[in-house]
Short mmCIF file of C-alpha atoms in Angstrom, two decimals:
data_model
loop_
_atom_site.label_atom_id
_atom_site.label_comp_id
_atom_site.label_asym_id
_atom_site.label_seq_id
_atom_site.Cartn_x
_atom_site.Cartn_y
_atom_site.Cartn_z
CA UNK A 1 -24.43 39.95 -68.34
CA UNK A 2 -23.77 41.87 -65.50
CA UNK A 3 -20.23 41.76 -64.08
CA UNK A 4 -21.33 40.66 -60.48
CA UNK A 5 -23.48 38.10 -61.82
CA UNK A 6 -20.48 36.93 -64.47
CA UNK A 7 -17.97 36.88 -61.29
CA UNK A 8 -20.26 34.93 -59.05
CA UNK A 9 -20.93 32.07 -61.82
CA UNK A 10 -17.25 32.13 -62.92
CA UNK A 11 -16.20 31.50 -58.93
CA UNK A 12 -18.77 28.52 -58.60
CA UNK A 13 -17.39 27.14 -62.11
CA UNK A 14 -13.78 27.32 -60.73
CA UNK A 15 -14.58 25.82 -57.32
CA UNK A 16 -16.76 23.12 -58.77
CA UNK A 17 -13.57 22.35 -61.13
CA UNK A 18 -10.93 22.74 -58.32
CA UNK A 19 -12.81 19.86 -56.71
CA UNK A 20 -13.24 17.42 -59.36
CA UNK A 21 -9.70 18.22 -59.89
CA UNK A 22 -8.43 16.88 -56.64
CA UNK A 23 -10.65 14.51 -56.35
CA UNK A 24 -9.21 12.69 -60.14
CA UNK A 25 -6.03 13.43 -59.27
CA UNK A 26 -5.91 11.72 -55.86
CA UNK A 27 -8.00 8.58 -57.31
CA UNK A 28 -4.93 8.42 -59.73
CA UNK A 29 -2.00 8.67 -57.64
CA UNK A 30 -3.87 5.75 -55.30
CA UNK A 31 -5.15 3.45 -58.72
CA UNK A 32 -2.38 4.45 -61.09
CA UNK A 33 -2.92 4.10 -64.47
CA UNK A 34 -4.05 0.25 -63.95
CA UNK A 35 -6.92 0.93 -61.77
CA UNK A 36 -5.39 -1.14 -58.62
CA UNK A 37 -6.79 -0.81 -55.40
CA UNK A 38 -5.44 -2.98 -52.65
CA UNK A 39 -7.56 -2.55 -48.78
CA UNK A 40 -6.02 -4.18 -46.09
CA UNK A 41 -7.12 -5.89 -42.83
CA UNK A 42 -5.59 -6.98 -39.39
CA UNK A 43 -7.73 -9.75 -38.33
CA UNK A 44 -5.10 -10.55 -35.35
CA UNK A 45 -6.46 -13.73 -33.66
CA UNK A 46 -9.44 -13.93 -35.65
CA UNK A 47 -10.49 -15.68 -38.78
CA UNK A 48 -11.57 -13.83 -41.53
CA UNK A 49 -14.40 -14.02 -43.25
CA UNK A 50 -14.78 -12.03 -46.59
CA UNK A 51 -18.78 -12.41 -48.10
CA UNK A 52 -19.61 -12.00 -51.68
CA UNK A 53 -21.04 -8.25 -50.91
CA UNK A 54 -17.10 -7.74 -50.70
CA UNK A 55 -15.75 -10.57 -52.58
CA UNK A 56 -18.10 -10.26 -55.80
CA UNK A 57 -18.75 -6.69 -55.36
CA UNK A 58 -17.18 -6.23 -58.97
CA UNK A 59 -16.51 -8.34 -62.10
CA UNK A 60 -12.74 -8.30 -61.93
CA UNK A 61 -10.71 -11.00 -60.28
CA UNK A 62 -9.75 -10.52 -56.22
CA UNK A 63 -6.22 -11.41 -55.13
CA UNK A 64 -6.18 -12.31 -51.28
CA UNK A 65 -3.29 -12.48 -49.26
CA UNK A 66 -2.90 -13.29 -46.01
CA UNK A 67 0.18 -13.52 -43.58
CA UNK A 68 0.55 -14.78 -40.14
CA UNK A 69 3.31 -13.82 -37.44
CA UNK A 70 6.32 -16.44 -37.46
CA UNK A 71 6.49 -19.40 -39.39
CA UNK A 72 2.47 -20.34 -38.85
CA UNK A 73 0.55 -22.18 -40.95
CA UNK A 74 -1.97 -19.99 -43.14
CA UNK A 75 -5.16 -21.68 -44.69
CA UNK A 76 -7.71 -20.17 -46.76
CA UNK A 77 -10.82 -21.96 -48.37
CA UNK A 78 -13.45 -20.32 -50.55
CA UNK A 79 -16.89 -21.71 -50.78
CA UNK A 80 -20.88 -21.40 -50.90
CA UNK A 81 -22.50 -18.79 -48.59
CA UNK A 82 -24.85 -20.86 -47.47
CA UNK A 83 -22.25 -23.74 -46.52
CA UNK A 84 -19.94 -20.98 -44.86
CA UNK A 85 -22.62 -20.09 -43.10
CA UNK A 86 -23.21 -23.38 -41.56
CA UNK A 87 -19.84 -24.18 -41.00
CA UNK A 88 -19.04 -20.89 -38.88
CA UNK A 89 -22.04 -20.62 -37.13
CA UNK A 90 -21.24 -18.91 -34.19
CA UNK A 91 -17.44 -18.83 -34.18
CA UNK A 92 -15.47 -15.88 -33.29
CA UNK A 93 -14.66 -14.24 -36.40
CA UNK A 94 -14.09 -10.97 -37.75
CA UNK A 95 -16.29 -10.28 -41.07
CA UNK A 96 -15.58 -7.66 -43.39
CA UNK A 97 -18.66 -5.33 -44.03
CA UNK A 98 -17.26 -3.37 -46.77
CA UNK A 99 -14.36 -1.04 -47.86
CA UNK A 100 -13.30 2.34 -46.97
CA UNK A 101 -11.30 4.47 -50.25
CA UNK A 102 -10.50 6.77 -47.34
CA UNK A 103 -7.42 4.31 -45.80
CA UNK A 104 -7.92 1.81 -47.80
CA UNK A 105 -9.50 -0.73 -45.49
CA UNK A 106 -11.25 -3.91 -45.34
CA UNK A 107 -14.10 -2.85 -42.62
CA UNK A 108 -14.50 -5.60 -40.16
CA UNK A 109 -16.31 -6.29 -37.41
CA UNK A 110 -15.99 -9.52 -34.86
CA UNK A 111 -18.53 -11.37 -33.48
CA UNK A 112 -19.24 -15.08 -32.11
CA UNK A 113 -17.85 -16.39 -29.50
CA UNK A 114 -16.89 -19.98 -30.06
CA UNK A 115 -14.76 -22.03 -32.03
CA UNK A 116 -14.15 -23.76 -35.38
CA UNK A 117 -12.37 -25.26 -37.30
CA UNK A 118 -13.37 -24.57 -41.34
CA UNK A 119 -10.34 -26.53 -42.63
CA UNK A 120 -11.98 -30.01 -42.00
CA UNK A 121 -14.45 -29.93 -43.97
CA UNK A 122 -14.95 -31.17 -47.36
CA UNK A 123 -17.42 -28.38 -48.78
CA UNK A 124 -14.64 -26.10 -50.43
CA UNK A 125 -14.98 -25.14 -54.31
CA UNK A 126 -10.80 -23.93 -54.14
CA UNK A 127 -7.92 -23.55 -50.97
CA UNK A 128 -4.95 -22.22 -50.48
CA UNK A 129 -1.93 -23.42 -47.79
CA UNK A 130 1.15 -21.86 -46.83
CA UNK A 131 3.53 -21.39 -44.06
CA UNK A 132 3.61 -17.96 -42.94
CA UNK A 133 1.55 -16.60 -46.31
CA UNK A 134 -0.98 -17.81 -48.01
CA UNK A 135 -2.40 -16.68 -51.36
CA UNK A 136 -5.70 -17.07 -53.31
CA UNK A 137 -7.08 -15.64 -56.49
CA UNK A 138 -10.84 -15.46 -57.00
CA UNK A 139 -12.55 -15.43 -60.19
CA UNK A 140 -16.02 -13.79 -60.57
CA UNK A 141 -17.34 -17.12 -62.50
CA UNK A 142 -18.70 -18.87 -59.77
CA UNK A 143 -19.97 -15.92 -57.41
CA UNK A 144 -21.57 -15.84 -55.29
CA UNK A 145 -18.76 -16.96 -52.99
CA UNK A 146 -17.32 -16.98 -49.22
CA UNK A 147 -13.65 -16.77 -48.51
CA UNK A 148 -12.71 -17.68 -44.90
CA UNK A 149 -9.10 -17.04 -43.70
CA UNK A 150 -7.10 -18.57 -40.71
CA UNK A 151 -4.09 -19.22 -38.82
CA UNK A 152 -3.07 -22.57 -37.35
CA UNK A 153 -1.16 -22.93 -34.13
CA UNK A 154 -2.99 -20.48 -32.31
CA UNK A 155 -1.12 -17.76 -34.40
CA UNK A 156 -2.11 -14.43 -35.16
CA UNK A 157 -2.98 -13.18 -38.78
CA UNK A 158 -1.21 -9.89 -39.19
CA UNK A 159 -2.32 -8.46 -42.33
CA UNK A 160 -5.15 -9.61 -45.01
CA UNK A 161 -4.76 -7.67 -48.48
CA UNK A 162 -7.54 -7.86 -50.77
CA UNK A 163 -6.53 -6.13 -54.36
CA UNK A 164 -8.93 -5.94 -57.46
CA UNK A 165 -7.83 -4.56 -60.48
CA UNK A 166 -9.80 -2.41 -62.99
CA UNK A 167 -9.17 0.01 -65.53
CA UNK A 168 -12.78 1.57 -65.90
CA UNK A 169 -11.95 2.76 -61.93
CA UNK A 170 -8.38 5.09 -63.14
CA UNK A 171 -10.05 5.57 -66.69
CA UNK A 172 -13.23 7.70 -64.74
CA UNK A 173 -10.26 9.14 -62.39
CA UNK A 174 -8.37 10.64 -65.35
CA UNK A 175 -11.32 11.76 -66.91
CA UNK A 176 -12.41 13.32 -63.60
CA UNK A 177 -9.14 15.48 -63.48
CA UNK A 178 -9.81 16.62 -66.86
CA UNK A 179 -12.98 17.83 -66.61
CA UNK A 180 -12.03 19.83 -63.09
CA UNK A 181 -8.81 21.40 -64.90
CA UNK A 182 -10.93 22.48 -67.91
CA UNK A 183 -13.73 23.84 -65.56
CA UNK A 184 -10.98 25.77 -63.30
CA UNK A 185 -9.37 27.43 -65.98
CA UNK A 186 -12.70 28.51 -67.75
CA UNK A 187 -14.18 29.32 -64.41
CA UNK A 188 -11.17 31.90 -63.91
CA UNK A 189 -11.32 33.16 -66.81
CA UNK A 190 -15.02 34.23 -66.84
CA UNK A 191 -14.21 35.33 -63.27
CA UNK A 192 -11.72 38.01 -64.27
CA UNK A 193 -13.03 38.93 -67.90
CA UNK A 194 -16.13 39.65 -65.82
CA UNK A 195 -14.29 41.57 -63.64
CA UNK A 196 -13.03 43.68 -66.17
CA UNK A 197 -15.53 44.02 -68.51
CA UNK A 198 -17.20 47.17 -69.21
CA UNK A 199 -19.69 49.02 -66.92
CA UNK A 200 -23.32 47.79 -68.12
CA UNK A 201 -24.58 51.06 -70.18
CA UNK A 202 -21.19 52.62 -70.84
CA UNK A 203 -21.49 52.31 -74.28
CA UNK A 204 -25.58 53.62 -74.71
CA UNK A 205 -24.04 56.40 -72.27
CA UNK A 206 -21.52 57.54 -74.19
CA UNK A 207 -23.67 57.62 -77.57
CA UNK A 208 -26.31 59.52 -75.39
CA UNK A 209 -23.79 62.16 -74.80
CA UNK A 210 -22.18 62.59 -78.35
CA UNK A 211 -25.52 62.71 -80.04
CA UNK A 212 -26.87 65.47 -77.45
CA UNK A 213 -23.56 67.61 -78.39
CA UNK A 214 -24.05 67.49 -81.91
CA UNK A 215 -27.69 68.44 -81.94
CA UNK A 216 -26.75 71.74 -79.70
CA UNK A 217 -23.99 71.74 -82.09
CA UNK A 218 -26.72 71.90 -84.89
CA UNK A 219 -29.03 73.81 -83.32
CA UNK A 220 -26.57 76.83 -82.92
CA UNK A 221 -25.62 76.64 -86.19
CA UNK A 222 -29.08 77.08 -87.63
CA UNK A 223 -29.90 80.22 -85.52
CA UNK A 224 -26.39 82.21 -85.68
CA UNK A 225 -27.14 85.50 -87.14
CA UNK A 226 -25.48 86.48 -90.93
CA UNK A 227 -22.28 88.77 -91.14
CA UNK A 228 -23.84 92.06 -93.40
CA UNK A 229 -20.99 93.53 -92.37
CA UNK A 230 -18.87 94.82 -95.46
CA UNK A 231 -15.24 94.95 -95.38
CA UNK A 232 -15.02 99.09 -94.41
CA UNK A 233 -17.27 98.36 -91.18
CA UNK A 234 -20.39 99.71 -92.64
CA UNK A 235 -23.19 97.36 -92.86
CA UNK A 236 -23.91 96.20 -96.68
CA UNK A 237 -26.85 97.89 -98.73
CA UNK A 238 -28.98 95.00 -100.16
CA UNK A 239 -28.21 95.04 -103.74
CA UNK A 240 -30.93 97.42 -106.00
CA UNK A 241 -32.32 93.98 -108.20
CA UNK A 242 -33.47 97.54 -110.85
CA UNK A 243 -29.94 98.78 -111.37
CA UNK A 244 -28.02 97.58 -113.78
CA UNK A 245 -24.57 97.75 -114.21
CA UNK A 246 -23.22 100.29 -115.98
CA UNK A 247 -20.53 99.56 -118.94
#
């Protein structure tokens, strides 16, 4: 192969594994070796309203806090979609849309514009109460599901965590790095061995050269003229083949 060729392909190998590279190892310093990823929200004088495209997105369990500024009661009450949905309506809420791996954010948006109050209903499959903070842990077994999260007293809910755990997520993130280290080392490699390799036809070259040597080499030997020179300086006589010698 061609050392240009051999460089070019060794530099895409070596970027292509620099990438991967950074991309595992960030997913593992954020997961850890548990696979825990934890996006947060700041509702502020909104409820919250988490659907199952975020709530049963996967089939671990979802651990939802939520905390409120002061002493303010926090409720949070998980049922059917549908039921949610009727219950809400048209209150001002904000509703989580999806996730972003990039800050680690609950994407919300708010809409509605009136009022209600979710609590006093009897419709919910599980709630959660506390002053301040509140807690709730959601299984996958009954999903689809709706969370809804609020603060009494006209308080403000200053953070909403969402964290699922799973251990497929940092188990692709470490094999990830892997793969980019192994494909950045072999990618330099065949970068520089390319680099250095030998000039395509050195070698055919060089033969070229040594065999037309030897045939001139050859070829003067075969045409050099005889010495008949004897050792006084006087050419020899050919030998008389009807004289014999003499005893």
């Amino acid at each position: 192969m061609h050392r240009p060729i051999t460089r070019a392909l060794g530099t895409a190998v070596a970027v292509l594994g620099l990438v991967c590279a950074l991309v595992g190892g960030w997913f593992v310093t954020q997961l850890g070796t548990s696979g825990t990823a934890t996006f947060t929200a700041a509702p502020g004088d909104s409820t919250l309203v988490l659907p199952p495209d975020v709530l049963n997105r996967t089939d671990s369990d979802v651990t939802v806090r939520a905390t409120a500024d002061g002493d303010a009661p926090v409720w949070m009450g998980l049922a059917r979609p549908s039921d949610v949905d009727s219950v809400m309506q048209d209150a001002k809420a904000a509703r989580a849309q999806g996730v972003s791996v990039t800050g680690w954010e609950l994407e919300t948006t708010t809409s509605g514009s009136g009022s209600a109050d979710p609590q006093t209903y009897d419709l919910w499959q599980g709630e959660s109460r506390g002053t301040g903070q509140a807690a709730l842990t959601v299984t996958q077994d009954a999903a689809p599901q709706t969370l809804v999260v609020t603060a009494g007293d006209d308080a403000r809910l200053s953070e909403v965590t969402m964290t699922v755990t799973d251990s497929g997520w940092s188990t692709r993130a470490i094999v990830l790095l892997v793969v980019g280290l192994v494909l950045l080392v072999g990618g330099v490699y065949l970068a520089v061995r390319g680099g250095r390799g030998p000039r395509a036809g050195g070698p055919v070259e060089d033969e070229a050269v040594e065999t037309d040597e030897t045939q001139v080499l050859g070829t003067a030997d075969a045409t050099a003229t005889p010495d008949t020179t004897d050792e006084t300086g006087s050419p020899a006589q050919p030998a008389d083949p009807t004289t014999k010698e003499t005893r």
